[in-house]
Coordinates of C-alpha atoms in Angstrom, one line a residue:
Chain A
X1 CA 53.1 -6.0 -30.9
X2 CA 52.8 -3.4 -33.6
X3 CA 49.3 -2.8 -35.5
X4 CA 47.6 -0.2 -37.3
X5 CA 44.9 2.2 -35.9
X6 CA 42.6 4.6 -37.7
X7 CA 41.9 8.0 -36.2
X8 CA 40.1 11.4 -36.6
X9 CA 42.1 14.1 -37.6
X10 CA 43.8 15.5 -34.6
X11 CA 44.4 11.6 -33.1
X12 CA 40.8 11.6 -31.9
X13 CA 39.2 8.4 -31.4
X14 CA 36.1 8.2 -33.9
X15 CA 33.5 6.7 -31.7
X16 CA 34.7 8.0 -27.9
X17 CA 35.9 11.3 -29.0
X18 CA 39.0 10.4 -26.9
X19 CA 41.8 12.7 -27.8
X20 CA 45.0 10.3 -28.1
X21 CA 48.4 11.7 -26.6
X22 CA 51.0 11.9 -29.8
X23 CA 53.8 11.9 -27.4
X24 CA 53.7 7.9 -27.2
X25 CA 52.1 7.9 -23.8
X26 CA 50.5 4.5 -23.0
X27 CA 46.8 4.5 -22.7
X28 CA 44.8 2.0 -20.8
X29 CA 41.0 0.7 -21.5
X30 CA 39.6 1.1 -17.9
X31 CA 39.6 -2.4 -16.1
X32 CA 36.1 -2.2 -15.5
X33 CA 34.2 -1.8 -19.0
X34 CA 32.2 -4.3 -20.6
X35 CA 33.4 -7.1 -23.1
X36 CA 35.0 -5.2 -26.5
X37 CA 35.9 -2.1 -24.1
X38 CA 40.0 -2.6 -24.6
X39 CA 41.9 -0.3 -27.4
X40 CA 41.3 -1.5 -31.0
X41 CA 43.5 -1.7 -33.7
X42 CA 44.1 -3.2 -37.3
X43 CA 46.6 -6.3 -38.8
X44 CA 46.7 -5.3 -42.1
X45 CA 44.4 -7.5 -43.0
X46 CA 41.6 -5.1 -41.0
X47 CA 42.6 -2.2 -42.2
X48 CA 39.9 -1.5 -45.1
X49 CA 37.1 -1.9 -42.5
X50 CA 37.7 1.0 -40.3
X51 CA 39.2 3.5 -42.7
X52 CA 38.9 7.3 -41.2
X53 CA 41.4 10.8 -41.8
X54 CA 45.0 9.5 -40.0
X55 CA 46.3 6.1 -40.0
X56 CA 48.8 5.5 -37.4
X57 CA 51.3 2.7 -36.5
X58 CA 50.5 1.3 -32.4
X59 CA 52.2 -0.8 -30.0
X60 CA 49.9 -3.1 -28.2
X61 CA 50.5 -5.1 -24.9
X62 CA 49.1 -7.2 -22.8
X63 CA 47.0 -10.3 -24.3
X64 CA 45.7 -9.3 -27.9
X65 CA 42.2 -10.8 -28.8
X66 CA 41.4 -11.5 -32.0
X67 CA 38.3 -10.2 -33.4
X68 CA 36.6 -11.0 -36.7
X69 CA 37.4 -7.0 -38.2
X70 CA 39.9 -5.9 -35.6
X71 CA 42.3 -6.9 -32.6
X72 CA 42.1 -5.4 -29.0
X73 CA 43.9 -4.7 -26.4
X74 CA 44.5 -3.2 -22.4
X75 CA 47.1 -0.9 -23.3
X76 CA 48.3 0.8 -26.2
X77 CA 50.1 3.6 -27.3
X78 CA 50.6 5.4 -30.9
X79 CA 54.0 5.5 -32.3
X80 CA 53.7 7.5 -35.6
X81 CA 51.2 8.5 -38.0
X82 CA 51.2 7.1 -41.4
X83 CA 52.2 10.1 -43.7
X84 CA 51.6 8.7 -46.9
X85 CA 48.1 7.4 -46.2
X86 CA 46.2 9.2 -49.7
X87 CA 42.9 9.1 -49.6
X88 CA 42.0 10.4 -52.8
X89 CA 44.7 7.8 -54.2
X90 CA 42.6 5.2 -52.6
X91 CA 39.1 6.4 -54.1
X92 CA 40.8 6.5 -57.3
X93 CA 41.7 2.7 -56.9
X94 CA 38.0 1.6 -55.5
X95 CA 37.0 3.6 -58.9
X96 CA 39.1 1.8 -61.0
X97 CA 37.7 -1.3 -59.1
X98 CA 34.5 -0.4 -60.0
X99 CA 34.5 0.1 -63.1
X100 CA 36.4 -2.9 -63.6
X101 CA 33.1 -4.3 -61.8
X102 CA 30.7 -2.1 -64.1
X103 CA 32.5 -3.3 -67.0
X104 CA 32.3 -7.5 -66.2
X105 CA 28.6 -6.6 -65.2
X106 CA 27.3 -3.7 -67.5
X107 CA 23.8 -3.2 -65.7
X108 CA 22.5 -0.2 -64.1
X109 CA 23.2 -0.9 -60.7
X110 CA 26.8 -0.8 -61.4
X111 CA 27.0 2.2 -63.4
X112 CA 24.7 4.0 -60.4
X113 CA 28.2 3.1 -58.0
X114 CA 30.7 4.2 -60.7
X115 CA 29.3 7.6 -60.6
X116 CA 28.1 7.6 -56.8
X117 CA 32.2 6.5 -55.6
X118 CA 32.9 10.1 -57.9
X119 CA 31.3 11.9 -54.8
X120 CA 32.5 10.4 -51.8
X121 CA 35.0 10.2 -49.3
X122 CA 37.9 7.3 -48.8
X123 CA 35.9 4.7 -46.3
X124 CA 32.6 5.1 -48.1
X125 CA 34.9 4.6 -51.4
X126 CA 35.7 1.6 -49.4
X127 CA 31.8 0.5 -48.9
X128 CA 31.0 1.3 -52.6
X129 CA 33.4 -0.6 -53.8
X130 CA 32.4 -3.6 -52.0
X131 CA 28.8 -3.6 -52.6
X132 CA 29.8 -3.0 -56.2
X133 CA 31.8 -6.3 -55.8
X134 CA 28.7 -8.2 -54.4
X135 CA 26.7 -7.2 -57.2
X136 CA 29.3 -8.1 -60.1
X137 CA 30.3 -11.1 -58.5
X138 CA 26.8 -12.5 -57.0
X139 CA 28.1 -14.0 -53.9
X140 CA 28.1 -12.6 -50.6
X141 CA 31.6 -13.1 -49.9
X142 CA 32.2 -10.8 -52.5
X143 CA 31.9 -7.9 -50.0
X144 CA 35.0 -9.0 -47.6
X145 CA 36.7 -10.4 -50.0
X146 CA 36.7 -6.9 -51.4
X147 CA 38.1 -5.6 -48.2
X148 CA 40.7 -8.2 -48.5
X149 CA 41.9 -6.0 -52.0
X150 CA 41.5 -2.7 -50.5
X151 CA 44.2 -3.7 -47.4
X152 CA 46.2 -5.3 -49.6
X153 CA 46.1 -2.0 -51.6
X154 CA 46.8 -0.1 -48.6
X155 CA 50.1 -2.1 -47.8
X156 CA 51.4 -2.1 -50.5
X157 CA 51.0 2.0 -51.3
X158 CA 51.7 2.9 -47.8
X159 CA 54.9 -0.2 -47.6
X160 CA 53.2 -1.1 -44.1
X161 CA 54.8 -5.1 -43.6
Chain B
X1 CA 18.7 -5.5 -44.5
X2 CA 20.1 -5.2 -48.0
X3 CA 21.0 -8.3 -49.5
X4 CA 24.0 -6.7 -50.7
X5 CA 25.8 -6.2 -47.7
X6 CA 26.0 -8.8 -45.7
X7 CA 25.2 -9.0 -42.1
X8 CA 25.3 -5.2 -41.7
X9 CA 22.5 -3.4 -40.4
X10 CA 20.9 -0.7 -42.5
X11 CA 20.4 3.2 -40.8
X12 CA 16.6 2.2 -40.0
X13 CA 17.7 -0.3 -37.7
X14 CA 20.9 1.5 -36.9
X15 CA 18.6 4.4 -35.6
X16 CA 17.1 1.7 -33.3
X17 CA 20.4 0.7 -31.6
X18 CA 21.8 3.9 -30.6
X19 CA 20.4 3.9 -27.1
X20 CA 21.9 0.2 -26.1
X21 CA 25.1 1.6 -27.8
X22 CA 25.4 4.4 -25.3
X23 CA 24.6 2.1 -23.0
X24 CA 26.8 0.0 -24.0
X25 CA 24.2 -2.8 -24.0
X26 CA 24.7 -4.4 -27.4
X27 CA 26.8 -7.7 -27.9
X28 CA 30.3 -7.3 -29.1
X29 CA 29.4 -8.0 -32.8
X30 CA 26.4 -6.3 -32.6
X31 CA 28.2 -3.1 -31.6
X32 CA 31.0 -3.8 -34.1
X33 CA 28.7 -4.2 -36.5
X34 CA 27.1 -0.3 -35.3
X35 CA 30.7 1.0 -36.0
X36 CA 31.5 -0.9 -38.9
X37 CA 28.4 1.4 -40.6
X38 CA 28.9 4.7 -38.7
X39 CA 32.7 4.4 -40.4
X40 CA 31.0 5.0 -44.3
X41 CA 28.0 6.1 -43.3
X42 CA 27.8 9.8 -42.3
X43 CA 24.3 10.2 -41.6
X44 CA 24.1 8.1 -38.8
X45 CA 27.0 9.6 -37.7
X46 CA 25.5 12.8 -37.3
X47 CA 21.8 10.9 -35.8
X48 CA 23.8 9.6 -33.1
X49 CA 25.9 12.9 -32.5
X50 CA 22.3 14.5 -32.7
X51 CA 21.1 11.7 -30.0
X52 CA 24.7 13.1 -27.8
X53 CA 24.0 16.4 -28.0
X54 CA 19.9 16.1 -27.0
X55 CA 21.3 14.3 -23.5
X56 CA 23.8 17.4 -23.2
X57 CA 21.1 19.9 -23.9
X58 CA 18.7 17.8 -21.5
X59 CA 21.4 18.3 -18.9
X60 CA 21.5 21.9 -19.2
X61 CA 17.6 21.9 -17.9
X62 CA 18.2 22.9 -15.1
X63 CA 16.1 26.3 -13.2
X64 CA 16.2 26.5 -10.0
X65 CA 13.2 26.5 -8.7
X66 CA 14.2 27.6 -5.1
X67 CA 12.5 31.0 -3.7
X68 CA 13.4 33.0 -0.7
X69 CA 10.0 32.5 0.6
X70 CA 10.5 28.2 0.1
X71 CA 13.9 28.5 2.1
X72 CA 11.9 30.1 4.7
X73 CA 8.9 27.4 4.9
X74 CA 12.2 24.9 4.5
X75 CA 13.8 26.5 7.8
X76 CA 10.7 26.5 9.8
X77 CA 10.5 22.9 9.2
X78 CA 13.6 22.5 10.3
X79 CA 13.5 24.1 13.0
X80 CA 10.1 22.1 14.2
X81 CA 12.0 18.9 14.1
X82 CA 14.7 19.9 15.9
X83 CA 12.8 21.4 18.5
X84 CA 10.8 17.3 18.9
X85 CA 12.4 15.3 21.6
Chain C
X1 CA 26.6 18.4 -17.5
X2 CA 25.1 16.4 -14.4
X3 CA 27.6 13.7 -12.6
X4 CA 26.7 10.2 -12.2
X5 CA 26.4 9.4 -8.6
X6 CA 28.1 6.3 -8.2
X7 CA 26.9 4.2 -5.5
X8 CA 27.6 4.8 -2.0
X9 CA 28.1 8.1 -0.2
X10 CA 31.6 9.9 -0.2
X11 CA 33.4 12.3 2.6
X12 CA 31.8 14.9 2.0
X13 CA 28.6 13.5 2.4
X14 CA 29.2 12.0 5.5
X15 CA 30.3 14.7 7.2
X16 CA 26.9 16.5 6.0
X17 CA 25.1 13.9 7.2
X18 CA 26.8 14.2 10.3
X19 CA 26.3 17.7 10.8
X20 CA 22.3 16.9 10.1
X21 CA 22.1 14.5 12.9
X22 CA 23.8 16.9 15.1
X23 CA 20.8 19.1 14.0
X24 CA 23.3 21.6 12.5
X25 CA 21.2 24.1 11.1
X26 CA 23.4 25.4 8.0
X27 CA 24.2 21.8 7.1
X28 CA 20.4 21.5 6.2
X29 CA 20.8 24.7 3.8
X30 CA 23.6 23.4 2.3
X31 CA 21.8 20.4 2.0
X32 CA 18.4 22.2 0.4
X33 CA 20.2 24.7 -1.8
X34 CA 21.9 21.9 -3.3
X35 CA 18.7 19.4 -3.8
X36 CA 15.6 20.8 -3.5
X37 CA 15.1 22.1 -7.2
X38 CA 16.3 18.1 -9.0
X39 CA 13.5 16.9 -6.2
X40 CA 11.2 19.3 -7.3
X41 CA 11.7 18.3 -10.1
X42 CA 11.8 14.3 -9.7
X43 CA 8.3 14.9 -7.9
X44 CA 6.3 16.7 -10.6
X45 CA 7.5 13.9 -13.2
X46 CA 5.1 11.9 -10.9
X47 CA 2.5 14.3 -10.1
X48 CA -0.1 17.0 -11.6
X49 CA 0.8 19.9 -10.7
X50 CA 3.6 22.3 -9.0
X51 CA 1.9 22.9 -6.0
X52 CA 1.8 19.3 -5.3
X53 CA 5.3 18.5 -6.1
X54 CA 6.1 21.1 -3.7
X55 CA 3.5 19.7 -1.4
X56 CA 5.1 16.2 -2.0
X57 CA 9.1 17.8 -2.0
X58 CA 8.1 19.0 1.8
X59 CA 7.0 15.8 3.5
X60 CA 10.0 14.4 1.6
X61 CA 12.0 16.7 3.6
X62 CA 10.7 15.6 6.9
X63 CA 11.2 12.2 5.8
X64 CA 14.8 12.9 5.2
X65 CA 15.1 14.8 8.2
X66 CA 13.6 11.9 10.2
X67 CA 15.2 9.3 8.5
X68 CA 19.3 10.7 8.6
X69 CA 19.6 9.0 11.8
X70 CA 19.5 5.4 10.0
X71 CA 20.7 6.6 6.8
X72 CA 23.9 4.0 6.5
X73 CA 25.9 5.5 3.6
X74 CA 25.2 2.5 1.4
X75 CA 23.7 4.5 -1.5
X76 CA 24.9 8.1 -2.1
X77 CA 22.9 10.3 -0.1
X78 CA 21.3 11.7 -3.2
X79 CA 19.9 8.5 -4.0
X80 CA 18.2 7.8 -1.1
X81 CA 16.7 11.4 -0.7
X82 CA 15.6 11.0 -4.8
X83 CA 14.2 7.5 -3.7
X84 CA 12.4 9.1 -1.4
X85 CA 10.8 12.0 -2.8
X86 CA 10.2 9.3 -5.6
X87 CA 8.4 7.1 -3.5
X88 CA 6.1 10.1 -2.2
X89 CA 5.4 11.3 -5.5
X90 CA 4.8 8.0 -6.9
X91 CA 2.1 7.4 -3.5
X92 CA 0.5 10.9 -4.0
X93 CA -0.2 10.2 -7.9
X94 CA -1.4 7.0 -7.2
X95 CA -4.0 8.3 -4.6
X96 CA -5.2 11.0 -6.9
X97 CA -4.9 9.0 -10.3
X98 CA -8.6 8.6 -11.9
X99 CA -7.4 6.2 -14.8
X100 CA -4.2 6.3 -16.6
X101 CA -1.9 4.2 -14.3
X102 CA 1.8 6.4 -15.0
X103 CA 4.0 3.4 -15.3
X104 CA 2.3 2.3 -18.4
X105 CA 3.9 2.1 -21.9
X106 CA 1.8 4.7 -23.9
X107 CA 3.6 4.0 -27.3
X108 CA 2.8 0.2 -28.4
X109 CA 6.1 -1.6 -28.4
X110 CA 8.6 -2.0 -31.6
X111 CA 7.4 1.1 -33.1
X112 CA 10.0 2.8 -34.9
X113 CA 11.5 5.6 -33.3
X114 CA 12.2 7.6 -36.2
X115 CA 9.5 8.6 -39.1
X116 CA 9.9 5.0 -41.6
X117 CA 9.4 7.5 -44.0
X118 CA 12.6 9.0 -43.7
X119 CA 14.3 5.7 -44.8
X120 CA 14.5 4.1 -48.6
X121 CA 12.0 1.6 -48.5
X122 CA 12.4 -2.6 -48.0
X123 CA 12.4 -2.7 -51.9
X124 CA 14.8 0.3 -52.9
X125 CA 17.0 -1.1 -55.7
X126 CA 19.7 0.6 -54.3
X127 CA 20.1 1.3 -50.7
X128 CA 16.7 -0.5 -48.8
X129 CA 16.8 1.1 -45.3
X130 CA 19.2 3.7 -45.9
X131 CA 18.5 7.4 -44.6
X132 CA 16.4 9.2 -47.9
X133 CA 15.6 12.2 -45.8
X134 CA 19.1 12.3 -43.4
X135 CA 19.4 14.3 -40.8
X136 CA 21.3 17.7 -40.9
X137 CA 24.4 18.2 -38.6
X138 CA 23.4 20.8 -35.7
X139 CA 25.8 23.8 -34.8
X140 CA 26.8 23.2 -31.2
X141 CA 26.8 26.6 -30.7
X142 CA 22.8 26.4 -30.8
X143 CA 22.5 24.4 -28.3
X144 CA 24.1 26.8 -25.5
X145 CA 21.6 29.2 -26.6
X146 CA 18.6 29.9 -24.3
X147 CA 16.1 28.9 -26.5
X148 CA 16.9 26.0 -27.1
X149 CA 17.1 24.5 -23.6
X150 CA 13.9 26.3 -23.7
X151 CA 12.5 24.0 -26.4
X152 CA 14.6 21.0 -25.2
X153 CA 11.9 21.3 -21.5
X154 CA 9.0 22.1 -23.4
X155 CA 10.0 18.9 -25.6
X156 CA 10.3 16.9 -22.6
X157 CA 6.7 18.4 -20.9
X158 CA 5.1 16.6 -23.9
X159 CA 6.2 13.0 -23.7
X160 CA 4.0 10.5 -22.6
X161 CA 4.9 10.2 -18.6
X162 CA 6.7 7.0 -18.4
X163 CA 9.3 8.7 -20.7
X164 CA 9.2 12.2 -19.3
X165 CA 9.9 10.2 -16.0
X166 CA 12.9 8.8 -17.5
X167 CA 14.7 11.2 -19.7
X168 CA 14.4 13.6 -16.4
X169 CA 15.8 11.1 -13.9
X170 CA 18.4 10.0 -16.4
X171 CA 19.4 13.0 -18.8
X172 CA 18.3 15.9 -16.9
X173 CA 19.4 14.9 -13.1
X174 CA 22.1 12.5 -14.3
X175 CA 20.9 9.4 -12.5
X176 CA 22.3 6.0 -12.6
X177 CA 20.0 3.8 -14.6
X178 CA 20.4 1.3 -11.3
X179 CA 19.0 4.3 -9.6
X180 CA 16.0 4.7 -12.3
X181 CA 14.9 1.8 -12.3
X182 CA 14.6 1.9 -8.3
X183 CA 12.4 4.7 -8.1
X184 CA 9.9 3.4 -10.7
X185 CA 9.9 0.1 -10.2
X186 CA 10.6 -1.2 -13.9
X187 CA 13.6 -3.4 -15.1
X188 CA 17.0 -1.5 -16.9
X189 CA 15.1 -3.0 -20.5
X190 CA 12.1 -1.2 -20.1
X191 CA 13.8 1.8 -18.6
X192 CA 16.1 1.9 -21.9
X193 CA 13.4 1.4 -24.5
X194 CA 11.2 4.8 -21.8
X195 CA 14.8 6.2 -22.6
X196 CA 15.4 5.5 -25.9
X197 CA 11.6 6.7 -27.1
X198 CA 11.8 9.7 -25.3
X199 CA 15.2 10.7 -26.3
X200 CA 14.3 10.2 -30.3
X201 CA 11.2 12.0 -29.4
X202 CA 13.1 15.2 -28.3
X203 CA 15.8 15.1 -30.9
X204 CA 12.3 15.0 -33.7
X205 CA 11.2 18.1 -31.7
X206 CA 14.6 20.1 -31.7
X207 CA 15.2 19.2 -35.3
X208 CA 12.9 21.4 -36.9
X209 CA 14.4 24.7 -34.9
X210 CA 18.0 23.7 -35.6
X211 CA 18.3 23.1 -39.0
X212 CA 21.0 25.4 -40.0
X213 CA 19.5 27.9 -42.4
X214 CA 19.8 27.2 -46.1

């Protein structure tokens, strides 16, 4: 199947450091490793979660197991990166979020992560955004359901299906 | 943890975790969860490449400790027990 | 960067161990100038002083020397030589121990590992338990640099000895934690929390020397 996977510029892997191969090579999780080891990717619906510098397309195979933020799987390989992925496009929309948030809720605390999303990068956009969410809103759910806006941002800026 | 965001630990008890991370000790979800905050948080980032690159510098400790005169003492053991039974 | 042994003994090794029984003189050397500084080094985690690590390294010799014969291969051969000069060390320190029994935790459990200062408190309005003092990203170009592997062993001379014991068996000779927790007779949790302190512990003592300059 085809998902969505969020590298570190040059197709590294965020937490391994494992350098992908662009050429479309399949890579294998090692038979071995513990429970969670496989390769992990993003439905759409993920996608806001992991947000890092490349976004690229994957094919997955072998049995996919659905996680509560992502999907795994044995193999995998990459297929192309997203080109259109804009990151400062994306802050700007968490701003206007937020100060869509700030303005419903005109205390302090929201003002604090209008200005603080000014200074940051795309995924910590992402975590501002949400936590700004929580606070306006007052419910807990708040937060994912946040993340539920921001993918559905991202398909429909970066026409991912 | 901050009560607003939900089920994710804070860096304090992040900092806590990164040894059963490399481990790779932690549950599933805890160890999502250790991701989830290393993806917007940058600090932590850089504590547990800081915690990566004090086991590669502890690996580099490595004098040799072995003298010309301690190979000698080494041989002449050697050479006892060979020359038993 | 030192290799995990994984378990059991590979060609090589058996065909050293081989050449040992046969009483093959260069095998031994091989054998020594390959070993005999990480033992040295396992044995004075244990003990005092140098001169009785290398007292204790010795009979650990002999003891390999008379042991190859029923060495079986099961374990890598550096396992079994570590266990032994582990076993030694552990013996000797005990005999000549007057109070503090090494094996002990010398933190109290559940303390933090990093300064709680260093973290917003419970009650921050904003961000309760986030980093209000982070840490600053280290060159790796530093860390090749003599001095600071300098620092890095005089870091590790100063932890308590349970943790020295660790961090050297684990970081510094690249043993298995399976392998750890056999010569010091504690279970993989309390070998990781030894682990974990230490390793916190040294990072606090680099971080002072390798904050890049402002």
């Amino acid at each position: 199947m085809i998902a969505f996977k969020w590298l570190s510029r040059g197709a590294i892997a965020p937490f391994t450091g494992f350098r992908w191969p662009v050429d479309g090579s399949w890579v294998s999780a090692p038979q071995s490793a513990p429970e969670g080891s496989g390769v992990h990717a993003c439905r759409v619906e993920h996608l806001a979660w992991w947000i890092g510098e490349e976004l690229w397309r994957v094919e997955l195979d072998g049995p996919i197991l659905e996680r509560e933020m992502q999907i795994e799987a044995p193999r995998a390989r990459l297929l192309g990166q997203v080109t259109a992925w804009d990151p400062a496009a994306f802050v700007q929309a968490c701003l206007g979020r937020t100060e869509g948030f700030a303005a419903e809720t005109p205390t302090t605390e929201l003002a604090d992560y209008v200005a603080l999303i000014k200074t940051v990068d795309a995924p910590t956009a992402a975590f501002v955004a949400s936590v700004a969410a929580v606070a306006a809103r007052g419910t807990k759910q708040a937060f994912s359901e946040e993340r539920a806006w921001q993918a559905r941002w991202l398909s429909r800026a970066l026409d991912l299906f | 943890m901050s009560s607003r965001v939900p089920d994710q630990p804070t860096c304090r008890e992040i900092v806590e975790l990164v040894t059963d991370y490399l481990e790779e000790r932690l549950s599933l979800d805890a160890r999502t969860r250790l991701e989830q905050h290393l993806v917007y948080c940058d600090w932590c980032r850089v504590y547990l490449e800081q915690i990566r690159q004090t086991i590669r510098v502890a690996g580099s400790v490595s004098e040799e400790s072995f003298s010309p005169q301690r190979q000698e003492e080494l041989v002449r053991l050697f050479r006892d027990w060979k020359g038993k039974k | 960067m030192r290799e995990v042994t994984s378990a059991g003994s590979h060609p090589g090794e058996l065909e050293l161990v081989a050449a040992l029984r046969r009483r093959d003189e260069s095998a031994f050397l091989a054998l020594v100038r390959r070993f005999h500084s990480s033992m040295v080094r396992v044995a004075r985690v244990f003990v005092n002083s140098d001169a009785v690590a290398d007292e204790v390294v010795q009979e650990a010799w002999l003891a390999v020397l008379e042991g190859i014969g029923a060495f079986e291969g099961r374990a890598s051969l550096r396992s079994w030589m570590f266990s032994i000069v582990a076993n030694r060390a552990r013996s000797r320190a005990l005999r000549e121990a007057r109070s503090e029994p090494f094996s002990s935790f010398e933190d109290p459990e559940g303390e933090p590992t990093v300064d709680p200062a260093r973290f917003n408190p419970p009650d921050h309005p904003r961000w309760p338990g986030h980093w209000c003092s982070p840490p600053e990203r280290w060159a790796d170009e530093q860390l090749l640099l003599k001095e600071t592997v300098e620092l890095t062993k005089r870091a590790i001379d100063t932890l308590p000895s349970a943790q020295r014991q660790v961090i050297v068996l684990r970081d510094v000779e690249g043993c298995s934690s399976e392998e750890v927790c056999e010569a010091l007779a504690v279970s993989d949790g309390n070998q990781r929390v030894l682990l974990h302190r230490a390793r916190a512990k040294v990072r606090a003592m680099l971080e002072p020397h390798l904050r890049r300059n402002a």
